[in-house]
C-alpha cells in the first residue's frame, strides 16, 4: 500500500510531483522534473525534461498538505481509536470469540488500530518533513502497507463468512470448507502473511532522502528495474487491497440480498433493515476506496508513459491524491460502526460491558468511601471497650 496521503506517487516516479503525503512535503522547488523521482542512480534518459517550459513550484501543494493532512489524520485517529478500542474491550470482556465473524472483527480492529497509530508520524512529516530516522521510516511505512492491506482482505473474509452462513450448502466448496470456526486462526494467519508479504518492499526500499530544506521518507528503487518494480507493486496493491475485496464483497452481498428478498413477508421489517446495512457496507467501501485506486491507476499509467507534462495538471493530481487517500483511510474509522455496532448481538454485549463497568466503578467508590470506618463507643464505661476498625 502507499503511505499516508499519497507518498508512493512521488516515490514511484509519478509525474504528480507530490502525490503521497509521506513525500508530498519533500517537493520544494521543482528545478526539473526529476525531483519528482529523485532516486539514487536514476536513469534520466527515461524522461524528457525539455517538455517542461517553466519550473513547477509546489509550495501551494505543500501548504495545503500542512493544514489538511494533520487535521484529517488527527480526527481519524481520535474517532478510530475510540471505536476500535471499544470493540477490543468488549470482546476482551466477553472472554471468548464465539464465531468466525467474531475472530475476523477482532483482527480487523487490531489492523485498523495499528494503521491509525502510523498517522501521527505522517502528520508530522507533512508539516516539517521526516525527522525520525531511517529505521522508523522503514517500520512505519511497512506498518501502513501491512495493516491497510490486512484490513481490506478481512472485509472480504467477513463478506464470505456472511455468504456461507446464508448458503450452508456451498460449504462443500473449497472456500466453504476452510471457512469454519476451527479454521479461524489459519485463515487470519494467511491474511496477515499475505499483508506482510506486501509490506516487505516498503521495509527494504524505504529510505530517508534529503531535499533542500527538508527530509523525506520514501522508497528508493534500483535504477535498473525502477519502472518494472514500481508498476508491479502498484498493480499488486490495487488487486489485493481493492479489486479482489471489492469483487468478493459485491458477489457475496448480491447473493445475500437476493436471498433476503425471498423471505416471507412477515419478516419484511428485519429483512429491509439487513439489506440497508449491507448496502451501506458496499456503498461506503466503494465511496472510500474507489477514488484513491483510480488515482493509483493513473499513477501506473504515468509511470509507464509519462503522461502528465503540465504543472497545473500535476498540482491538481497532487491535491486529488492527498484527498482520496485520506478518504480511503476514513474507512478504518467506520468499520466498527458498519461491522460491529449495527449488529444487535454486539449491542447486547456493549450493554453488558457498560453495565459491568458501571458496577465496578460504583463498587470502587463504595470501597473508597467506607475503606476506613471509625467508630467510638462514647457510652462505654471503660476505655477498653472503644473500638477502631478498618
XYZ file of C-alpha atoms in Angstrom:
390
model
C 0.000 0.000 0.000
C 1.097 3.523 -0.261
C 1.839 5.763 2.573
C -0.418 8.171 4.241
C -1.782 10.700 1.857
C -0.052 9.679 -1.229
C 3.597 9.074 -0.784
C 4.150 6.390 -3.269
C 3.135 8.519 -6.167
C 6.176 10.604 -5.542
C 8.328 7.634 -4.863
C 7.196 5.676 -7.831
C 8.131 8.165 -10.437
C 4.682 9.529 -10.981
C 4.644 12.900 -12.567
C 2.321 14.010 -9.836
C 5.138 15.840 -8.183
C 3.767 15.213 -4.725
C 1.059 12.651 -4.702
C 1.762 10.937 -1.437
C 1.829 12.785 1.849
C 4.777 10.992 3.099
C 6.709 12.530 0.239
C 4.486 15.360 -0.651
C 6.258 17.688 1.679
C 9.553 16.991 0.085
C 8.771 18.623 -3.228
C 10.194 22.064 -2.781
C 11.108 23.970 -5.933
C 10.948 21.696 -8.949
C 14.022 22.764 -10.858
C 13.465 19.818 -13.150
C 11.012 17.005 -13.446
C 13.430 14.507 -11.954
C 12.845 15.897 -8.446
C 9.599 14.013 -8.646
C 11.525 10.776 -8.767
C 14.801 11.611 -7.122
C 16.130 8.080 -6.868
C 19.740 7.086 -6.454
C 21.276 6.276 -9.828
C 18.040 7.157 -11.568
C 18.183 6.847 -15.343
C 17.481 10.349 -16.615
C 17.133 9.067 -20.168
C 13.684 7.708 -19.304
C 12.186 11.199 -19.310
C 12.345 14.253 -21.500
C 12.902 17.227 -19.237
C 12.693 19.637 -22.139
C 8.923 19.093 -22.123
C 8.743 21.467 -19.160
C 8.850 25.064 -20.275
C 8.832 26.513 -16.760
C 9.655 25.433 -13.236
C 6.681 23.867 -11.448
C 6.514 25.433 -7.997
C 4.762 23.191 -5.443
C 4.637 25.496 -2.419
C 0.839 25.689 -2.566
C 0.569 21.882 -2.626
C 2.762 21.545 0.447
C 0.938 24.388 2.216
C -2.356 22.592 1.636
C -0.897 19.347 2.992
C 0.466 21.045 6.120
C -3.067 22.050 7.113
C -5.312 19.409 5.552
C -3.435 16.220 6.417
C -2.803 16.834 10.155
C -6.472 17.785 10.639
C -7.785 14.711 8.800
C -5.291 12.382 10.457
C -5.993 13.825 13.898
C -9.756 13.376 13.574
C -9.315 9.884 12.105
C -7.019 8.933 14.972
C -9.451 10.106 17.669
C -12.565 8.535 16.132
C -10.822 5.348 15.015
C -9.021 4.731 18.299
C -12.260 5.200 20.235
C -14.348 2.857 18.097
C -11.799 0.092 17.571
C -10.603 0.176 21.191
C -14.202 -0.243 22.353
C -14.577 -3.247 20.057
C -11.489 -4.909 21.543
C -12.535 -4.024 25.108
C -15.980 -5.576 24.650
C -14.571 -8.764 23.142
C -11.929 -8.949 25.877
C -14.698 -8.684 28.485
C -16.648 -11.448 26.715
C -13.515 -13.558 27.157
C -14.107 -15.705 24.069
C -14.751 -15.483 20.349
C -17.916 -17.437 19.637
C -17.972 -17.306 15.840
C -15.698 -16.922 12.839
C -17.175 -13.454 12.386
C -16.021 -12.512 15.902
C -12.474 -13.563 15.033
C -12.442 -11.516 11.835
C -13.851 -8.453 13.607
C -11.189 -8.597 16.339
C -8.379 -8.906 13.793
C -9.949 -6.090 11.772
C -9.957 -3.842 14.849
C -6.292 -4.681 15.536
C -5.291 -3.938 11.924
C -7.205 -0.656 11.955
C -5.633 0.395 15.254
C -2.108 -0.326 14.022
C -2.841 1.595 10.831
C -4.205 4.560 12.790
C -1.111 4.633 15.004
C 1.039 5.440 11.955
C -0.934 8.618 11.212
C 0.807 10.906 13.752
C 4.117 10.154 12.022
C 2.730 11.114 8.609
C 1.058 14.212 10.038
C 4.391 15.356 11.469
C 6.089 14.559 8.168
C 3.548 16.670 6.275
C 4.375 19.649 8.479
C 8.160 19.500 8.829
C 9.483 16.591 6.786
C 10.754 13.263 8.120
C 12.958 13.844 11.172
C 12.636 10.417 12.845
C 15.441 8.469 11.189
C 15.589 5.652 8.667
C 14.645 2.781 10.998
C 11.318 4.363 11.918
C 10.845 5.308 8.271
C 11.027 1.640 7.261
C 8.883 0.402 10.159
C 6.114 2.986 9.840
C 5.932 2.654 6.053
C 5.717 -1.142 6.256
C 3.111 -0.993 9.052
C 0.957 1.291 6.952
C 1.045 -1.077 3.975
C 0.565 -4.250 6.014
C -2.396 -3.069 8.043
C -4.191 -1.293 5.203
C -3.996 -4.445 3.070
C -4.944 -6.670 6.004
C -7.994 -4.529 6.736
C -9.250 -4.794 3.148
C -8.708 -8.570 2.992
C -10.516 -9.072 6.304
C -13.509 -7.158 4.931
C -13.585 -9.673 2.075
C -13.400 -12.546 4.580
C -16.335 -11.097 6.535
C -18.432 -10.961 3.359
C -17.588 -14.602 2.598
C -18.497 -15.635 6.139
C -21.906 -13.959 5.803
C -22.390 -15.629 2.433
C -21.633 -19.124 3.721
C -23.804 -18.602 6.800
C -26.785 -17.974 4.499
C -25.831 -20.617 1.929
C -24.605 -23.568 4.033
C -24.967 -25.892 1.029
C -21.981 -24.122 -0.551
C -19.723 -25.023 2.348
C -18.734 -28.158 0.477
C -16.739 -25.963 -1.865
C -13.056 -25.388 -1.095
C -13.571 -21.929 0.400
C -16.591 -23.179 2.306
C -14.582 -25.972 3.897
C -11.960 -23.588 5.252
C -14.498 -21.004 6.454
C -15.200 -22.836 9.688
C -14.763 -21.818 13.302
C -11.896 -24.260 13.900
C -10.012 -22.779 10.917
C -10.273 -19.158 12.055
C -6.675 -18.945 13.267
C -5.349 -20.377 9.999
C -7.468 -18.020 7.900
C -6.283 -14.967 9.807
C -2.694 -16.204 9.612
C -2.987 -16.406 5.816
C -4.405 -12.866 5.663
C -1.627 -11.448 7.844
C 1.035 -13.380 5.896
C -0.149 -12.001 2.548
C -0.269 -8.499 4.023
C 3.240 -8.817 5.469
C 4.486 -10.024 2.096
C 3.214 -6.787 0.550
C 4.966 -4.815 3.284
C 8.406 -6.307 2.592
C 9.257 -3.947 -0.318
C 8.469 -0.928 1.867
C 10.613 -2.350 4.652
C 13.541 -2.936 2.296
C 13.321 0.040 -0.063
C 12.194 2.877 2.219
C 14.943 5.376 2.970
C 15.297 8.931 4.248
C 16.203 11.248 1.380
C 17.401 14.808 1.850
C 15.944 17.641 -0.215
C 16.576 21.379 0.103
C 15.073 22.376 3.428
C 13.587 19.017 4.464
C 13.930 15.247 4.575
C 11.640 12.634 3.049
C 10.760 9.060 3.962
C 10.339 7.389 0.586
C 11.048 4.251 -1.431
C 14.279 4.295 -3.424
C 14.196 1.787 -6.277
C 17.184 0.264 -8.102
C 17.598 2.197 -11.344
C 17.945 -0.966 -13.423
C 14.375 -2.079 -12.696
C 12.689 1.001 -11.255
C 9.719 1.133 -13.634
C 9.093 -2.631 -13.531
C 9.168 -2.773 -9.722
C 7.048 0.346 -9.266
C 4.371 -0.743 -11.722
C 4.308 -4.310 -10.385
C 3.880 -3.148 -6.799
C 1.111 -0.710 -7.685
C -0.788 -3.360 -9.666
C -0.469 -5.970 -6.906
C -1.622 -3.475 -4.299
C -4.650 -2.442 -6.353
C -5.564 -6.095 -6.862
C -5.181 -7.261 -3.251
C -6.302 -4.163 -1.389
C -9.172 -3.130 -3.651
C -10.203 -5.166 -6.686
C -10.249 -8.648 -5.116
C -12.026 -7.498 -1.909
C -14.489 -5.431 -3.972
C -15.412 -8.339 -6.263
C -15.836 -10.692 -3.299
C -17.957 -8.166 -1.397
C -20.162 -7.460 -4.431
C -20.629 -11.153 -5.249
C -21.386 -12.241 -1.691
C -23.704 -9.391 -0.752
C -25.556 -9.545 -4.073
C -26.499 -13.157 -3.363
C -27.220 -12.413 0.296
C -29.604 -9.587 -0.644
C -31.290 -11.753 -3.263
C -31.782 -14.472 -0.666
C -33.215 -11.988 1.834
C -35.728 -10.756 -0.736
C -37.092 -14.298 -0.925
C -38.000 -14.312 2.773
C -41.716 -14.335 3.666
C -43.499 -11.003 4.043
C -43.841 -11.341 7.818
C -40.057 -10.863 8.052
C -40.158 -7.751 5.870
C -39.036 -5.300 8.571
C -35.984 -7.276 9.640
C -35.215 -8.114 6.016
C -35.067 -4.494 4.872
C -33.015 -3.486 7.908
C -30.402 -6.087 6.984
C -30.453 -5.076 3.323
C -29.913 -1.420 4.218
C -26.917 -2.373 6.345
C -25.407 -4.422 3.504
C -25.973 -1.606 1.013
C -24.285 0.794 3.439
C -21.301 -1.563 3.733
C -20.900 -1.807 -0.052
C -21.554 1.896 -0.595
C -19.025 3.041 1.993
C -16.384 0.657 0.641
C -16.828 1.915 -2.924
C -17.031 5.599 -1.975
C -13.915 5.499 0.211
C -11.701 3.151 -1.828
C -12.633 3.651 -5.487
C -11.415 7.282 -5.906
C -7.998 6.552 -4.426
C -7.490 3.432 -6.526
C -8.374 5.422 -9.636
C -5.521 7.749 -8.689
C -3.220 4.751 -8.253
C -4.174 3.532 -11.718
C -3.414 6.977 -13.149
C -0.070 6.840 -11.386
C 0.714 3.483 -13.019
C -0.107 4.879 -16.462
C 2.056 7.907 -15.787
C 4.999 5.770 -14.663
C 4.811 3.838 -17.926
C 4.009 6.619 -20.392
C 4.947 9.880 -18.594
C 1.540 11.336 -19.397
C 1.484 14.325 -17.047
C 3.581 17.127 -18.528
C 1.910 20.307 -17.269
C 2.406 21.899 -13.880
C -1.280 22.709 -13.372
C -2.293 19.106 -14.055
C 0.406 17.841 -11.729
C -0.773 20.102 -8.904
C -4.404 19.103 -9.396
C -3.479 15.436 -9.210
C -1.335 16.061 -6.139
C -4.325 17.567 -4.342
C -6.626 14.805 -5.594
C -4.285 12.078 -4.357
C -3.981 13.665 -0.916
C -7.750 13.941 -0.588
C -8.612 10.496 -1.969
C -6.059 8.643 0.150
C -7.259 10.492 3.240
C -10.789 9.426 2.279
C -9.610 5.819 1.964
C -8.203 5.980 5.496
C -11.575 7.040 6.911
C -12.825 3.507 6.296
C -10.900 2.226 9.314
C -12.911 4.647 11.479
C -16.208 3.419 10.027
C -15.513 -0.318 10.304
C -16.639 -0.570 13.964
C -19.977 1.032 13.051
C -20.563 -0.941 9.853
C -19.466 -4.355 11.061
C -19.998 -4.299 14.820
C -22.182 -1.670 16.431
C -25.077 -2.159 13.983
C -25.443 -5.814 14.974
C -27.988 -6.487 17.709
C -25.846 -9.193 19.322
C -22.919 -6.830 19.710
C -25.168 -4.101 21.086
C -26.187 -6.558 23.791
C -22.508 -7.188 24.537
C -21.853 -3.457 24.723
C -24.715 -3.019 27.197
C -23.388 -5.869 29.339
C -19.896 -4.403 29.203
C -21.190 -0.937 30.140
C -23.253 -2.394 32.991
C -20.306 -4.368 34.358
C -18.019 -1.338 34.049
C -20.574 0.828 35.877
C -20.931 -1.735 38.652
C -17.169 -1.907 39.118
C -16.949 1.869 39.367
C -19.716 2.003 41.965
C -18.040 -0.777 43.945
C -14.703 1.054 43.835
C -16.364 4.258 45.037
C -18.004 2.446 47.933
C -14.678 0.965 48.970
C -13.109 4.413 48.920
C -15.939 5.890 50.964
C -16.076 3.087 53.508
C -12.472 1.932 53.367
C -11.760 3.456 56.737
C -14.532 3.310 59.276
C -14.006 4.765 62.714
C -16.479 4.257 65.459
C -16.214 5.262 69.078
C -18.469 3.941 71.762
C -18.995 7.146 73.764
C -21.288 5.450 76.274
C -18.771 2.875 77.303
C -17.804 2.818 80.974
C -14.340 1.559 80.167
C -11.898 2.900 77.607
C -11.072 -0.701 76.734
C -14.493 -1.095 75.120
C -13.839 1.603 72.499
C -13.319 0.165 69.010
C -11.343 1.239 65.950
C -11.948 -0.800 62.845
C -10.569 -0.598 59.301
